């Protein structure tokens, strides 16, 4: 586990992995946790999260851009629970 990323984001990765359309490889966990951290930090700061912002965060975190829509749907379900 990367010490710079709070463990709660790894918990989110674990939940996401259970619901994800594409299986999540162990090697993707750090990048996905970092992406969740970037994304949720923006949400908590009431910053806009445009498609281009999502693309930039995905690139910064090192996740496959094909996961962006799947993660957005996961977060929508997660936020509604």
mmCIF file of C-alpha atoms in Angstrom:
data_model
loop_
_atom_site.group_PDB
_atom_site.id
_atom_site.type_symbol
_atom_site.label_atom_id
_atom_site.label_comp_id
_atom_site.label_asym_id
_atom_site.label_seq_id
_atom_site.Cartn_x
_atom_site.Cartn_y
_atom_site.Cartn_z
ATOM 1 C CA UNK A 1 0.000 0.000 0.000
ATOM 2 C CA UNK A 2 1.226 3.473 -0.855
ATOM 3 C CA UNK A 3 1.654 5.545 2.335
ATOM 4 C CA UNK A 4 0.670 8.772 0.565
ATOM 5 C CA UNK A 5 -2.837 7.536 -0.214
ATOM 6 C CA UNK A 6 -5.277 7.233 2.672
ATOM 7 C CA UNK A 7 -6.486 3.689 3.303
ATOM 8 C CA UNK A 8 -10.131 4.733 2.791
ATOM 9 C CA UNK A 9 -9.400 5.043 -0.924
ATOM 10 C CA UNK A 10 -8.142 1.460 -0.955
ATOM 11 C CA UNK A 11 -11.427 0.459 0.681
ATOM 12 C CA UNK A 12 -13.186 2.154 -2.222
ATOM 13 C CA UNK A 13 -10.994 0.277 -4.688
ATOM 14 C CA UNK A 14 -11.964 -2.970 -2.985
ATOM 15 C CA UNK A 15 -15.672 -2.136 -3.281
ATOM 16 C CA UNK A 16 -15.229 -0.974 -6.860
ATOM 17 C CA UNK A 17 -13.399 -4.199 -7.719
ATOM 18 C CA UNK A 18 -16.380 -6.243 -6.511
ATOM 19 C CA UNK A 19 -18.786 -4.292 -8.745
ATOM 20 C CA UNK A 20 -16.560 -3.466 -11.712
ATOM 21 C CA UNK A 21 -17.380 -4.708 -15.172
ATOM 22 C CA UNK A 22 -13.671 -5.335 -15.827
ATOM 23 C CA UNK A 23 -11.702 -7.289 -13.209
ATOM 24 C CA UNK A 24 -9.267 -5.165 -11.207
ATOM 25 C CA UNK A 25 -5.705 -6.450 -11.164
ATOM 26 C CA UNK A 26 -3.639 -6.166 -7.988
ATOM 27 C CA UNK A 27 -1.207 -3.992 -9.958
ATOM 28 C CA UNK A 28 -3.978 -1.424 -10.605
ATOM 29 C CA UNK A 29 -4.901 -0.849 -6.965
ATOM 30 C CA UNK A 30 -2.480 1.998 -6.215
ATOM 31 C CA UNK A 31 -3.420 3.880 -9.373
ATOM 32 C CA UNK A 32 -7.145 3.418 -8.736
ATOM 33 C CA UNK A 33 -6.795 4.546 -5.107
ATOM 34 C CA UNK A 34 -4.931 7.634 -6.286
ATOM 35 C CA UNK A 35 -7.648 8.332 -8.894
ATOM 36 C CA UNK A 36 -10.372 8.033 -6.229
ATOM 37 C CA UNK A 37 -8.378 10.395 -4.026
ATOM 38 C CA UNK A 38 -8.024 12.973 -6.797
ATOM 39 C CA UNK A 39 -11.663 12.685 -7.776
ATOM 40 C CA UNK A 40 -13.131 12.843 -4.285
ATOM 41 C CA UNK A 41 -10.858 15.708 -3.270
ATOM 42 C CA UNK A 42 -12.305 17.721 -6.143
ATOM 43 C CA UNK A 43 -15.832 16.738 -5.155
ATOM 44 C CA UNK A 44 -15.256 17.769 -1.534
ATOM 45 C CA UNK A 45 -13.878 21.105 -2.741
ATOM 46 C CA UNK A 46 -16.975 21.619 -4.918
ATOM 47 C CA UNK A 47 -14.783 21.773 -8.015
ATOM 48 C CA UNK A 48 -16.159 20.984 -11.436
ATOM 49 C CA UNK A 49 -15.367 17.540 -12.743
ATOM 50 C CA UNK A 50 -15.627 17.755 -16.504
ATOM 51 C CA UNK A 51 -14.820 14.971 -18.919
ATOM 52 C CA UNK A 52 -11.475 16.576 -19.627
ATOM 53 C CA UNK A 53 -10.741 16.834 -15.884
ATOM 54 C CA UNK A 54 -11.542 13.133 -15.509
ATOM 55 C CA UNK A 55 -9.208 12.352 -18.410
ATOM 56 C CA UNK A 56 -6.433 14.439 -16.828
ATOM 57 C CA UNK A 57 -6.887 12.776 -13.421
ATOM 58 C CA UNK A 58 -6.889 9.326 -15.038
ATOM 59 C CA UNK A 59 -3.648 10.151 -16.812
ATOM 60 C CA UNK A 60 -2.084 11.562 -13.633
ATOM 61 C CA UNK A 61 -3.129 8.499 -11.621
ATOM 62 C CA UNK A 62 -2.087 6.099 -14.357
ATOM 63 C CA UNK A 63 -5.415 4.316 -14.793
ATOM 64 C CA UNK A 64 -6.845 3.007 -18.028
ATOM 65 C CA UNK A 65 -9.149 5.713 -19.383
ATOM 66 C CA UNK A 66 -11.668 2.997 -20.227
ATOM 67 C CA UNK A 67 -12.399 2.802 -16.481
ATOM 68 C CA UNK A 68 -13.570 6.435 -16.199
ATOM 69 C CA UNK A 69 -17.234 5.810 -17.072
ATOM 70 C CA UNK A 70 -17.384 2.635 -14.987
ATOM 71 C CA UNK A 71 -15.957 4.492 -11.981
ATOM 72 C CA UNK A 72 -18.412 7.363 -12.474
ATOM 73 C CA UNK A 73 -21.331 4.902 -12.462
ATOM 74 C CA UNK A 74 -19.901 3.190 -9.369
ATOM 75 C CA UNK A 75 -19.615 6.513 -7.536
ATOM 76 C CA UNK A 76 -23.154 7.488 -8.505
ATOM 77 C CA UNK A 77 -24.485 4.228 -7.049
ATOM 78 C CA UNK A 78 -22.213 4.570 -4.023
ATOM 79 C CA UNK A 79 -23.345 8.161 -3.422
ATOM 80 C CA UNK A 80 -27.012 7.197 -3.617
ATOM 81 C CA UNK A 81 -26.709 4.461 -0.987
#
